[in-house]
Tab-separated table of C-alpha atoms and ligand atoms in Angstrom:
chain	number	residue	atom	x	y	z
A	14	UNK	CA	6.013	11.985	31.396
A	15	UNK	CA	4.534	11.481	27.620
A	16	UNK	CA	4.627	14.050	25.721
A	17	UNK	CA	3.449	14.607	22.170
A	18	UNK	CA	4.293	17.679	19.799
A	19	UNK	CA	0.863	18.430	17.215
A	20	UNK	CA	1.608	21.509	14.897
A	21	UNK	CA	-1.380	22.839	12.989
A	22	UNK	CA	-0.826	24.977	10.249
A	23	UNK	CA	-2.138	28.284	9.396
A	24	UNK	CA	-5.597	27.107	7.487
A	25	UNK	CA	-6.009	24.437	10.471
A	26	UNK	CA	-6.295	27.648	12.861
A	27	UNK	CA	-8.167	30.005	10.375
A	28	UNK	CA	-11.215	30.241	12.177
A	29	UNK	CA	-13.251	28.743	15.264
A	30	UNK	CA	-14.881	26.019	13.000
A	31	UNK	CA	-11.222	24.794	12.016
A	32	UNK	CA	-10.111	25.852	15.265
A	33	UNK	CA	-12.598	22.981	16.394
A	34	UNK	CA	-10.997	20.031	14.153
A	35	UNK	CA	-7.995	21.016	15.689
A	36	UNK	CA	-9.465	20.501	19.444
A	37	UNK	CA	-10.262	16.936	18.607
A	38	UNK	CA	-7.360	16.537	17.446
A	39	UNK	CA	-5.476	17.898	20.257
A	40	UNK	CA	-8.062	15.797	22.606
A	41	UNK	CA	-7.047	12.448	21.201
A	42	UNK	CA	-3.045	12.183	22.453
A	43	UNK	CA	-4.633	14.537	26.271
A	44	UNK	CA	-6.819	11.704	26.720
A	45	UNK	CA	-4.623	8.767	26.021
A	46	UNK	CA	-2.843	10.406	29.615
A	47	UNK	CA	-0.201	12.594	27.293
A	48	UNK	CA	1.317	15.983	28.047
A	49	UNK	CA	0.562	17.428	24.607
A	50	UNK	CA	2.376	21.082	23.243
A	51	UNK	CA	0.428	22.598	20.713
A	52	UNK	CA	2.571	24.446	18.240
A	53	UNK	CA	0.195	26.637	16.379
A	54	UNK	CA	0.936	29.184	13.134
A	55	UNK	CA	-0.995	32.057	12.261
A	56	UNK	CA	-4.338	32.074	10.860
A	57	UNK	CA	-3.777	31.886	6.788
A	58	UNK	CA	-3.269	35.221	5.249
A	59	UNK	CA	-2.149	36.760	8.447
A	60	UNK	CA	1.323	36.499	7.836
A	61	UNK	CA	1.661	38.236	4.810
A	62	UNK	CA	-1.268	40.819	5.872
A	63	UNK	CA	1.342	42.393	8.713
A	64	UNK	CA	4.125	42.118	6.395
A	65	UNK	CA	1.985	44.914	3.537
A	66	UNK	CA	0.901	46.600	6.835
A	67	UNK	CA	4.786	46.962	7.830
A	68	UNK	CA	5.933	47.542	4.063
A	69	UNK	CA	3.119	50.198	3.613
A	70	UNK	CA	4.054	52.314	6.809
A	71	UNK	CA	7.136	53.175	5.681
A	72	UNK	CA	9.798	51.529	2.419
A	73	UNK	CA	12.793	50.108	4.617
A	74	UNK	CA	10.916	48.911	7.727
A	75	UNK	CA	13.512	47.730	10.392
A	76	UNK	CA	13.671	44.188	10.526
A	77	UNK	CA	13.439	43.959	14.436
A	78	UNK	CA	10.432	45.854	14.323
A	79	UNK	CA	8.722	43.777	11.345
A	80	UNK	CA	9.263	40.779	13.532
A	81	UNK	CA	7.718	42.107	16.375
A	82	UNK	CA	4.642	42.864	13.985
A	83	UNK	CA	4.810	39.371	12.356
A	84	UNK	CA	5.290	37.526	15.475
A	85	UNK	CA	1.373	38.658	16.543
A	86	UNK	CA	-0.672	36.572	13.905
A	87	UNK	CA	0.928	33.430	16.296
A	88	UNK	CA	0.078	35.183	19.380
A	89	UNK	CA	-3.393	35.802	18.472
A	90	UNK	CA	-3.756	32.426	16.815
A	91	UNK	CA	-2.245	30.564	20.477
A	92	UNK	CA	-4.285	33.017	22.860
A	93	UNK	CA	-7.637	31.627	20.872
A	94	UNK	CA	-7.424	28.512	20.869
A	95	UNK	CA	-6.009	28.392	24.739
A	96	UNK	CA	-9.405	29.593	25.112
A	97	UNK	CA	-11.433	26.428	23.719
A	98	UNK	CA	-8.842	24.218	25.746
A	99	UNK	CA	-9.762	26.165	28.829
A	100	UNK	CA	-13.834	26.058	28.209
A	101	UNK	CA	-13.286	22.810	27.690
A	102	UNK	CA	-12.198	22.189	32.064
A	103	UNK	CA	-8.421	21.477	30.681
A	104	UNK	CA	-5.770	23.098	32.320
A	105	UNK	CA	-4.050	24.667	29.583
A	106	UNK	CA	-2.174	28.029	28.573
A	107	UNK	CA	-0.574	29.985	25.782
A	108	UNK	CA	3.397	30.288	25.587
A	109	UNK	CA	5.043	32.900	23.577
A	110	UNK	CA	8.189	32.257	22.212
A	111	UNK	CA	10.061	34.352	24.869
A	112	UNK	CA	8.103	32.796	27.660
A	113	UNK	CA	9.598	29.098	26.623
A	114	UNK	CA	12.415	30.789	25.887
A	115	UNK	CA	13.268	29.469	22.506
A	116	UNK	CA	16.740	31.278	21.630
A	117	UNK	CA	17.995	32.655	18.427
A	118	UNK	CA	20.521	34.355	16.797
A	119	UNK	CA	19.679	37.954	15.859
A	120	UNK	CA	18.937	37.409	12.059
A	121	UNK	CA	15.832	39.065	11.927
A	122	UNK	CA	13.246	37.759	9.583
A	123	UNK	CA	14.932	34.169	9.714
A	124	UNK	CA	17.014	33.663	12.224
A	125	UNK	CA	18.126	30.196	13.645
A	126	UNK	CA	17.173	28.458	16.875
A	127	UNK	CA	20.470	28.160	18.828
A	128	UNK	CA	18.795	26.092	21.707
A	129	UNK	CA	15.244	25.332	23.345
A	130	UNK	CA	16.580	26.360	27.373
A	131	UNK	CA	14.615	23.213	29.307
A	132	UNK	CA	17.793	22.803	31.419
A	133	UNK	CA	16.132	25.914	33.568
A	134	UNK	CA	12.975	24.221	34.040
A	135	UNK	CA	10.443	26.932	32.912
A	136	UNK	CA	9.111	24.573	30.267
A	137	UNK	CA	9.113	21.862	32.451
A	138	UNK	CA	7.527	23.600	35.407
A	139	UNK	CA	4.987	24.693	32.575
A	140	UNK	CA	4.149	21.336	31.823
A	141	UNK	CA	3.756	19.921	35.203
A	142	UNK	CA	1.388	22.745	35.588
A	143	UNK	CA	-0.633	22.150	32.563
A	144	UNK	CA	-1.439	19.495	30.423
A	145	UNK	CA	-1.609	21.311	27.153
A	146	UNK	CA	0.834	24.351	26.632
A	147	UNK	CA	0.035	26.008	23.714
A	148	UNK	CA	3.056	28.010	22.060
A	149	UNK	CA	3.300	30.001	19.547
A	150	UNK	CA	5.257	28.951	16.539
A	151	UNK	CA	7.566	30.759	13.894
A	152	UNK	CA	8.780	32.739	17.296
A	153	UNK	CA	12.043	33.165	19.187
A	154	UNK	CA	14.011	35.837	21.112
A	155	UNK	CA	17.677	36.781	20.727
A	156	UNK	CA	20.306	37.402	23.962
A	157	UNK	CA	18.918	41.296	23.730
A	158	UNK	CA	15.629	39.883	24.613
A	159	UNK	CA	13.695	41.314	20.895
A	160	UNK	CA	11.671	38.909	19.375
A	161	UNK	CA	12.926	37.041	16.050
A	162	UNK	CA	11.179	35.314	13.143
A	163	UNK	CA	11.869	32.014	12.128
A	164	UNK	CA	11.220	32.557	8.136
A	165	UNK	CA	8.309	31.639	6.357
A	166	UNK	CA	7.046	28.396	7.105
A	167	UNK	CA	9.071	28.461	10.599
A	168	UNK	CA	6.513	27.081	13.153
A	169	UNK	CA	7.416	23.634	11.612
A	170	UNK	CA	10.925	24.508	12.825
A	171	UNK	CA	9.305	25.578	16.247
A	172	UNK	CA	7.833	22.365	16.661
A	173	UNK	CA	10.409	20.145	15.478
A	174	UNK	CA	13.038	22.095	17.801
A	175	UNK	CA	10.848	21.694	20.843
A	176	UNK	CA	10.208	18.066	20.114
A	177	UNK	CA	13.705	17.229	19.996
A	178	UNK	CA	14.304	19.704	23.507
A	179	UNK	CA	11.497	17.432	25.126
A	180	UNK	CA	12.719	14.432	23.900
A	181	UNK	CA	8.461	14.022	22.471
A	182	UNK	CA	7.445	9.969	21.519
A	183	UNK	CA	6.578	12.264	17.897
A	184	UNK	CA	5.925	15.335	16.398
A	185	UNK	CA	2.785	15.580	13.934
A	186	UNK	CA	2.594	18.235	11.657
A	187	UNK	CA	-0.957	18.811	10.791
A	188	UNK	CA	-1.885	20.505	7.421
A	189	UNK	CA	-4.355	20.650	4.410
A	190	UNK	CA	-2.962	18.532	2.443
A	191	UNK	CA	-2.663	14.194	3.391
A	192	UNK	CA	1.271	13.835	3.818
A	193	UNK	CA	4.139	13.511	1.601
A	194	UNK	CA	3.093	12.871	-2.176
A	195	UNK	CA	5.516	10.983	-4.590
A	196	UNK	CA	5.172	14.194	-7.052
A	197	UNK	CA	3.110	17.092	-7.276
A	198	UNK	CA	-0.471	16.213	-7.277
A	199	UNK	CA	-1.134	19.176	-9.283
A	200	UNK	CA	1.356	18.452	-11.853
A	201	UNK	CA	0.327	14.547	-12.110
A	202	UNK	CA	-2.830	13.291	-10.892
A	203	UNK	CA	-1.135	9.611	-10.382
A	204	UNK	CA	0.746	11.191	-7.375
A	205	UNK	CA	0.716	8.767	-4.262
A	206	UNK	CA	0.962	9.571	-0.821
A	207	UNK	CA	4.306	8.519	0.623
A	208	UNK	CA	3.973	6.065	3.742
A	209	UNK	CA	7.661	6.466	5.321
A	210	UNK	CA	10.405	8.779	3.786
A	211	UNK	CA	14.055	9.424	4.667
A	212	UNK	CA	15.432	12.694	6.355
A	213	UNK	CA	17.725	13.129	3.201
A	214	UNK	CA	14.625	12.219	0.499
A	215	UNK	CA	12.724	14.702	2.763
A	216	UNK	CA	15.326	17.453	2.208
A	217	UNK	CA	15.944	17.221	-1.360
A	218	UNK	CA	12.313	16.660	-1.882
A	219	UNK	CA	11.897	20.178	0.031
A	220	UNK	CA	14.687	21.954	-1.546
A	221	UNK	CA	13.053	20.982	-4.615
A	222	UNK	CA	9.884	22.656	-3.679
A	223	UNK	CA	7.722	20.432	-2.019
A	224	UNK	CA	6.500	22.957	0.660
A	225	UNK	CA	4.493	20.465	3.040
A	226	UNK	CA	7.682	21.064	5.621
A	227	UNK	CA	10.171	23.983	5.974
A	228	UNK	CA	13.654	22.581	4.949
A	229	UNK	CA	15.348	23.781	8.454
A	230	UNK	CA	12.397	21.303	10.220
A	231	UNK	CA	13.773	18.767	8.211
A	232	UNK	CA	17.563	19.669	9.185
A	233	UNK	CA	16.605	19.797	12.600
A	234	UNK	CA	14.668	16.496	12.809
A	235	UNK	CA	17.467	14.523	11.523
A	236	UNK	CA	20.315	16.068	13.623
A	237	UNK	CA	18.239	15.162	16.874
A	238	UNK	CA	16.309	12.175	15.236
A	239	UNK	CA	12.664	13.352	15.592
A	240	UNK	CA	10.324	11.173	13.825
A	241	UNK	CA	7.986	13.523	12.009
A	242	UNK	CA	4.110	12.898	11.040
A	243	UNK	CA	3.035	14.986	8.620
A	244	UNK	CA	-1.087	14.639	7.973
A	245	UNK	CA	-3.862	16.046	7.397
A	246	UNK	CA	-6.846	18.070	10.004
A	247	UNK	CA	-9.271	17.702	7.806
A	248	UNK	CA	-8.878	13.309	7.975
A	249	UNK	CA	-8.112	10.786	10.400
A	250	UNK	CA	-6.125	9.200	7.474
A	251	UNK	CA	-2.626	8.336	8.514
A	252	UNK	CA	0.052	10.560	7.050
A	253	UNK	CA	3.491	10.830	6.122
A	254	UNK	CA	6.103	9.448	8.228
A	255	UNK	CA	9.182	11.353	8.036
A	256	UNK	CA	12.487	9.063	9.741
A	257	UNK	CA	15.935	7.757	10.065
A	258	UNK	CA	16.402	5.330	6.519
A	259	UNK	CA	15.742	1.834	7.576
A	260	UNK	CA	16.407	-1.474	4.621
A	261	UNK	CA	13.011	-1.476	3.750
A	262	UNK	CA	13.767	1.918	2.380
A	263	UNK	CA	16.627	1.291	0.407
A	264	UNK	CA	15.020	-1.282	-1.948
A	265	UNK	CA	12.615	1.213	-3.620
A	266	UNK	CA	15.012	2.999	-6.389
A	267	UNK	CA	12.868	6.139	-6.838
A	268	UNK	CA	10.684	7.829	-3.985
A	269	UNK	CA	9.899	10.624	-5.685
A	270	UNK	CA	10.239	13.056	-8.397
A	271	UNK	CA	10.318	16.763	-8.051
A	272	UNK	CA	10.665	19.637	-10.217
A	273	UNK	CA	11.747	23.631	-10.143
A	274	UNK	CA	10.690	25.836	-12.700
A	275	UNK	CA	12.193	28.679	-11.430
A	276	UNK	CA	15.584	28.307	-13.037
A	277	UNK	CA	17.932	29.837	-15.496
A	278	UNK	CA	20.766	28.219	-17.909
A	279	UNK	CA	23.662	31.143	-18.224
A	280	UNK	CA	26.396	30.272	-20.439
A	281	UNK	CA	30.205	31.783	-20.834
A	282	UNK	CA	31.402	31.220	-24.207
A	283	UNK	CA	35.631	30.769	-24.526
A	284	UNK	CA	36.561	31.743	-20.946
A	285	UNK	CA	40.424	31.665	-20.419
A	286	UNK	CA	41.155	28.315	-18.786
A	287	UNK	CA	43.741	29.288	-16.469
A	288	UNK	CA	43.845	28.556	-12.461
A	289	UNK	CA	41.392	30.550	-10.154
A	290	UNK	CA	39.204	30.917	-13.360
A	291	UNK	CA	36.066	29.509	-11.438
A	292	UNK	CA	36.762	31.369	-8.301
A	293	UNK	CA	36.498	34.930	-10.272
A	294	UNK	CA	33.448	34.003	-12.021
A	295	UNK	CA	31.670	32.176	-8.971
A	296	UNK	CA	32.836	34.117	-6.071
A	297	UNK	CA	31.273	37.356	-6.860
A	298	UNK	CA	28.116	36.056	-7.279
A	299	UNK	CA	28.478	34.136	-3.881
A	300	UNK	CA	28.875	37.911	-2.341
A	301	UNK	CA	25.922	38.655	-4.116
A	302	UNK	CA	23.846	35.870	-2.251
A	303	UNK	CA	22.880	33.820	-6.109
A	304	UNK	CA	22.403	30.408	-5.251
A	305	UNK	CA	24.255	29.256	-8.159
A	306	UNK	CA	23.441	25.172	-8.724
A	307	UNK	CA	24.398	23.144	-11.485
A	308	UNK	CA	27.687	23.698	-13.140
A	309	UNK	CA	29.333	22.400	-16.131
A	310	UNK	CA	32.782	22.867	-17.865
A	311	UNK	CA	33.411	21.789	-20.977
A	312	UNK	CA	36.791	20.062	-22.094
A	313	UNK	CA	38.757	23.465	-22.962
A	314	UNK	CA	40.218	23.747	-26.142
A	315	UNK	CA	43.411	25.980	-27.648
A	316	UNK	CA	42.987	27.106	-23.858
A	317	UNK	CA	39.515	28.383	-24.177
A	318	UNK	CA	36.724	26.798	-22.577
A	319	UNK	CA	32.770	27.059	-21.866
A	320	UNK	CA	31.163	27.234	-18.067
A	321	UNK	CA	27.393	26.659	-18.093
A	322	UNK	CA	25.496	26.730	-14.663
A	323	UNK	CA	22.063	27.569	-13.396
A	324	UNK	CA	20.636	30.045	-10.864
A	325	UNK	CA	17.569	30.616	-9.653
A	326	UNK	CA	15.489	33.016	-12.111
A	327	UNK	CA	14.378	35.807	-10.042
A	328	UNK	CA	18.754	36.299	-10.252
A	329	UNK	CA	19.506	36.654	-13.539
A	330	UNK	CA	19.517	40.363	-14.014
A	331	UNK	CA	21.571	40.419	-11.246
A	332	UNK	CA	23.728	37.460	-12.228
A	333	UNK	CA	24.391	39.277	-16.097
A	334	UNK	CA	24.804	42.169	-14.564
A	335	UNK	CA	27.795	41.336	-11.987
A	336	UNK	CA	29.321	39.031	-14.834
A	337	UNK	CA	29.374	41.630	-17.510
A	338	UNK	CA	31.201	44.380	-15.276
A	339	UNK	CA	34.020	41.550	-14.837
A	340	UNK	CA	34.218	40.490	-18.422
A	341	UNK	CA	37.771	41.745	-19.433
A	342	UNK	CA	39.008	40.694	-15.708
A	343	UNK	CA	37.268	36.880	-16.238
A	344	UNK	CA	38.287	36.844	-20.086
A	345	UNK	CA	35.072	35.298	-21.648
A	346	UNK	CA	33.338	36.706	-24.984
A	347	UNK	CA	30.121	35.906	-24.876
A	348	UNK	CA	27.472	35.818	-22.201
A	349	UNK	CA	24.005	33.757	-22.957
A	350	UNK	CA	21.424	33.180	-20.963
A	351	UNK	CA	17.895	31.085	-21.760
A	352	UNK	CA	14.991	31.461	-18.966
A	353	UNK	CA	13.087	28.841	-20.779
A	354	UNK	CA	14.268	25.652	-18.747
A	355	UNK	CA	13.369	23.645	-15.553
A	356	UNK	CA	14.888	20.921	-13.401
A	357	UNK	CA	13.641	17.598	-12.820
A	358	UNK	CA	15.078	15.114	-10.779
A	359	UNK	CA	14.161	11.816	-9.338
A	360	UNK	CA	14.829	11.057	-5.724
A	361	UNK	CA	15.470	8.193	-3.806
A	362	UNK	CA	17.720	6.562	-1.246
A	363	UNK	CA	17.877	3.434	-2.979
A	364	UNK	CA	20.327	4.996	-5.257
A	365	UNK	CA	23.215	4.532	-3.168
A	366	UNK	CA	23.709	0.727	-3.798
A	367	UNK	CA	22.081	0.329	-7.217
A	368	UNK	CA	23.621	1.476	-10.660
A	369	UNK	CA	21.198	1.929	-13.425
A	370	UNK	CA	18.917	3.951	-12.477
A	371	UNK	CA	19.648	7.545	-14.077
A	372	UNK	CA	20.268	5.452	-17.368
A	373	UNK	CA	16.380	4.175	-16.770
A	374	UNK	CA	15.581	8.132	-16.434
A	375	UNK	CA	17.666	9.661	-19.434
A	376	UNK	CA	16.136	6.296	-21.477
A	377	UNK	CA	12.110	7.005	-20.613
A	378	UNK	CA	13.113	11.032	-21.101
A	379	UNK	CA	14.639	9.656	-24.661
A	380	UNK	CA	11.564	7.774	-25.486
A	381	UNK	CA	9.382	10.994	-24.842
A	382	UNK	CA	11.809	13.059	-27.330
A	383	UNK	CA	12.425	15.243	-24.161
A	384	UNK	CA	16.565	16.891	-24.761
A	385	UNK	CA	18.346	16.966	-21.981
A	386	UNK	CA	20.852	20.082	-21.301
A	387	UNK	CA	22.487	19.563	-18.464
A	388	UNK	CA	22.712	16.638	-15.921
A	389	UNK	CA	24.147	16.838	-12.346
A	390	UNK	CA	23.686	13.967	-9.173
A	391	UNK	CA	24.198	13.008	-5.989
A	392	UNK	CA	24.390	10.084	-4.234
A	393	UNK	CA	20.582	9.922	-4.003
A	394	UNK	CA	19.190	12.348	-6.669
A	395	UNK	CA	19.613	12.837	-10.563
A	396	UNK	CA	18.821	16.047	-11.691
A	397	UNK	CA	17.740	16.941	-15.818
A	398	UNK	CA	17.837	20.570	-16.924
A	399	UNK	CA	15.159	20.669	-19.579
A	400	UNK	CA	13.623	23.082	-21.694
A	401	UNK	CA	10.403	23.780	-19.053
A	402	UNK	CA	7.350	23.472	-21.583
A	403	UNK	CA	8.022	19.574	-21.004
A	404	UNK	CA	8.173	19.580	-17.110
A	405	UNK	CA	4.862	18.301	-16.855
A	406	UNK	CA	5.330	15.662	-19.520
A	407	UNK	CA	8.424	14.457	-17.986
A	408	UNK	CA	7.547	14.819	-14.568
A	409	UNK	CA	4.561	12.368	-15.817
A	410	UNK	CA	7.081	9.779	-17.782
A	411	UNK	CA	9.581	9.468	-15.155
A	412	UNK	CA	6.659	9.010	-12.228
A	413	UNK	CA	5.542	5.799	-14.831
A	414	UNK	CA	9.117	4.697	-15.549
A	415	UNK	CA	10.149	3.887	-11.872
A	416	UNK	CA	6.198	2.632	-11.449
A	417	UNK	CA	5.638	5.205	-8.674
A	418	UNK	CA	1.545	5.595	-10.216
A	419	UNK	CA	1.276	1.622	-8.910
A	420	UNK	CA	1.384	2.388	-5.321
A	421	UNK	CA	4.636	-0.445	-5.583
A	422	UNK	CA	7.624	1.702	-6.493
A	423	UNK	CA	10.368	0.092	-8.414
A	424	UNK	CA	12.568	-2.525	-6.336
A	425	UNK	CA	14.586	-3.605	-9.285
A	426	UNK	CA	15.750	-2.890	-12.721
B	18	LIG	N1	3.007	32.278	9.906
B	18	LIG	C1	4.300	32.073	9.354
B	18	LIG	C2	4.236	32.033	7.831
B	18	LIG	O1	3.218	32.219	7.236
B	18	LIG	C3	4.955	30.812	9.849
B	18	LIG	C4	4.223	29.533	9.546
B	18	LIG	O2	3.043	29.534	9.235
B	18	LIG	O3	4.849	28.471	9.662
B	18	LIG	O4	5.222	31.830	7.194
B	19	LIG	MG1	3.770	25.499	6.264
């Protein structure tokens, strides 16, 4: 038995005329002889229209209940389009995410998929019954039988998850936008569309902000090796392919550049260098659930040194605030902080076996006058912290400087 996985995203659903794209869409893979499950979100706005409805009945709404609320928009948005499959002669139903089951943990609001249960043949028994299931995404249930939410962007997750359970030929993740782009169009109209990417490119390229694919999709699709097709309703343009890294691959240096504005430089003037130093100042702020991200410590001097790092900005109250209460205990003297900076970095698996190519970035950044103030990488990213009113210029120079604008990315220095 075929099957193929289509997710359509929340304006692909958002009413019957999209709800038709989607059909023929849908019709292509049923009539090539395919089982096809339909992973569907809700219809755009709906989401966040439950969650004010929820927020508005009382201040502290309990999380199980807000899920139950936010699970709806899905249910409504399956039920619907069930509907045109059925007026259509197909045998097809809606699946809620209980029905399937798909099982979580209890961590309402975004809890995990621990497993897709196929091994007791509901699903199965569904799809020899019907040739399109359509289930709702974003959706799970925990071992007390309440329904969870997946966090924002989830049904990717939902349809990844039950790709990988059903062993699917592919999962296509249909959206408004053409695939994968090599920066933000928005930011830099010579963005490409990216033909093939790597799991890890994906990821960073998500954790950076590119929000085409929730980042525990991406997690999930490379533990269980689900090649992911991210395109667009609205075309019958081929997308982005997301995969396994092949050769081909690793001879482009750069893939893509992304950037985060939403950062924060905090610095601690003339800590005490002394062991366990770092734990005091980072633990604490751990407990406090700051992602903190790039850190630098200076060379210390007469026993005195500096720690700069960056956390996200919506923090930094909250950062200051937990720092300055430990001052005497950390020994530092002076607390900065600048909200004026953003992080750029250029990604690319190609990294990994050729040297060079962060001195190409900090060299076109140079040549553009843009200062760098702090540098971190990985094996396949480089990351700038620069003052933000440049992101878009240098989001610009460094798309030009590894020739992403020519369709023919860099192969060589
Ligand atoms: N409807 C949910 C959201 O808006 C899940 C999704 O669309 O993927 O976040
Ligand atoms: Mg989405």
């Amino acid at each position: 038995m075929n099957i193929v996985v289509q997710k359509f995203g929340g304006t692909s659903v958002r009413n019957l005329e999209c709800q038709r794209q989607v059909l023929q869409k849908v019709l292509r893979p049923y009539r090539e002889g395919n089982k096809v499950i339909v992973v569907l979100s809700a219809m755009t706005g709906e989401t966040n229209r439950l969650l004010d409805l929820a927020n508005e009945w009382t201040d502290n709404p309990d999380p199980a209940e807000v899920d139950s609320i936010l699970s709806t928009g899905e249910q409504v948005s399956c039920a619907l389009f069930a509907l045109l499959l059925k007026q259509q002669g197909i045998s097809a139903r809606s699946v809620l995410g209980f029905q399937v089951p798909i099982r979580t943990d209890s961590t309402f609001g975004k809890a995990r998929i621990i497993d897709i249960d196929v091994d007791n043949n509901k699903l199965t028994k569904m799809l020899k019954e019907h040739d399109i299931l359509v289930v709702a995404g974003f959706q799970g249930c925990d071992e007390n039988q309440r329904v969870t939410t997946l966090g924002r962007g989830g049904s990717d997750t939902s349809a990844v998850a039950l790709a990988a359970a059903v062993k699917a030929d592919i999962c296509e993740i249909y959206t408004d936008v053409p695939g994968v782009f090599t920066t933000d169009p928005n930011m830099c109209t010579e963005a490409r569309k990216i033909d093939r990417i790597a799991y890890d490119e994906m990821l960073e390229m998500a954790s950076m902000g590119a929000k085409v694919l929730q980042i525990r999709s991406v997690e999930f699709a490379k533990k269980y090796n689900v090649t992911v097709h991210v395109r667009s309703t609205f075309s019958n343009e081929p997308g982005t392919i997301v995969m396994q890294e092949d050769e081909t691959m690793e001879a482009v240096l750069v893939s893509g550049i992304a950037y985060d504005k939403d950062q924060a430089r905090i610095t601690l003037e003339h800590v005490t260098d002394t062991p366990g130093v770092s734990a005091q100042i980072f633990t604490p702020l751990a407990d406090k659930m700051i992602l903190v991200d790039m850190i630098v410590q200076n060379p210390s001097k007469d026993g005195k040194t500096d720690m700069t790092f960056t956390v996200p900005r919506s923090d930094v109250q909250q950062t200051i605030k937990v720092l300055e209460k430990l001052q005497y205990e950390i020994g530092f003297e002076k607390l900065s902080s600048n909200l004026n900076v953003s992080k750029i970095s250029i990604i690319g698996v190609g990294m990994r076996n050729h040297s060079g190519v962060a001195a190409r970035a900090f060299q076109a950044l140079a040549d553009e006058n843009v200062n760098i103030l702090m540098i971190s990488t990985s094996e396949i990213k480089v990351t700038c912290l620069i003052d933000d009113k440049y992101t878009e210029l240098a989001v610009r120079t460094l798309h030009k400087a590894f020739h992403l604008d020519e369709g023919e990315p860099l192969e060589k220095l």
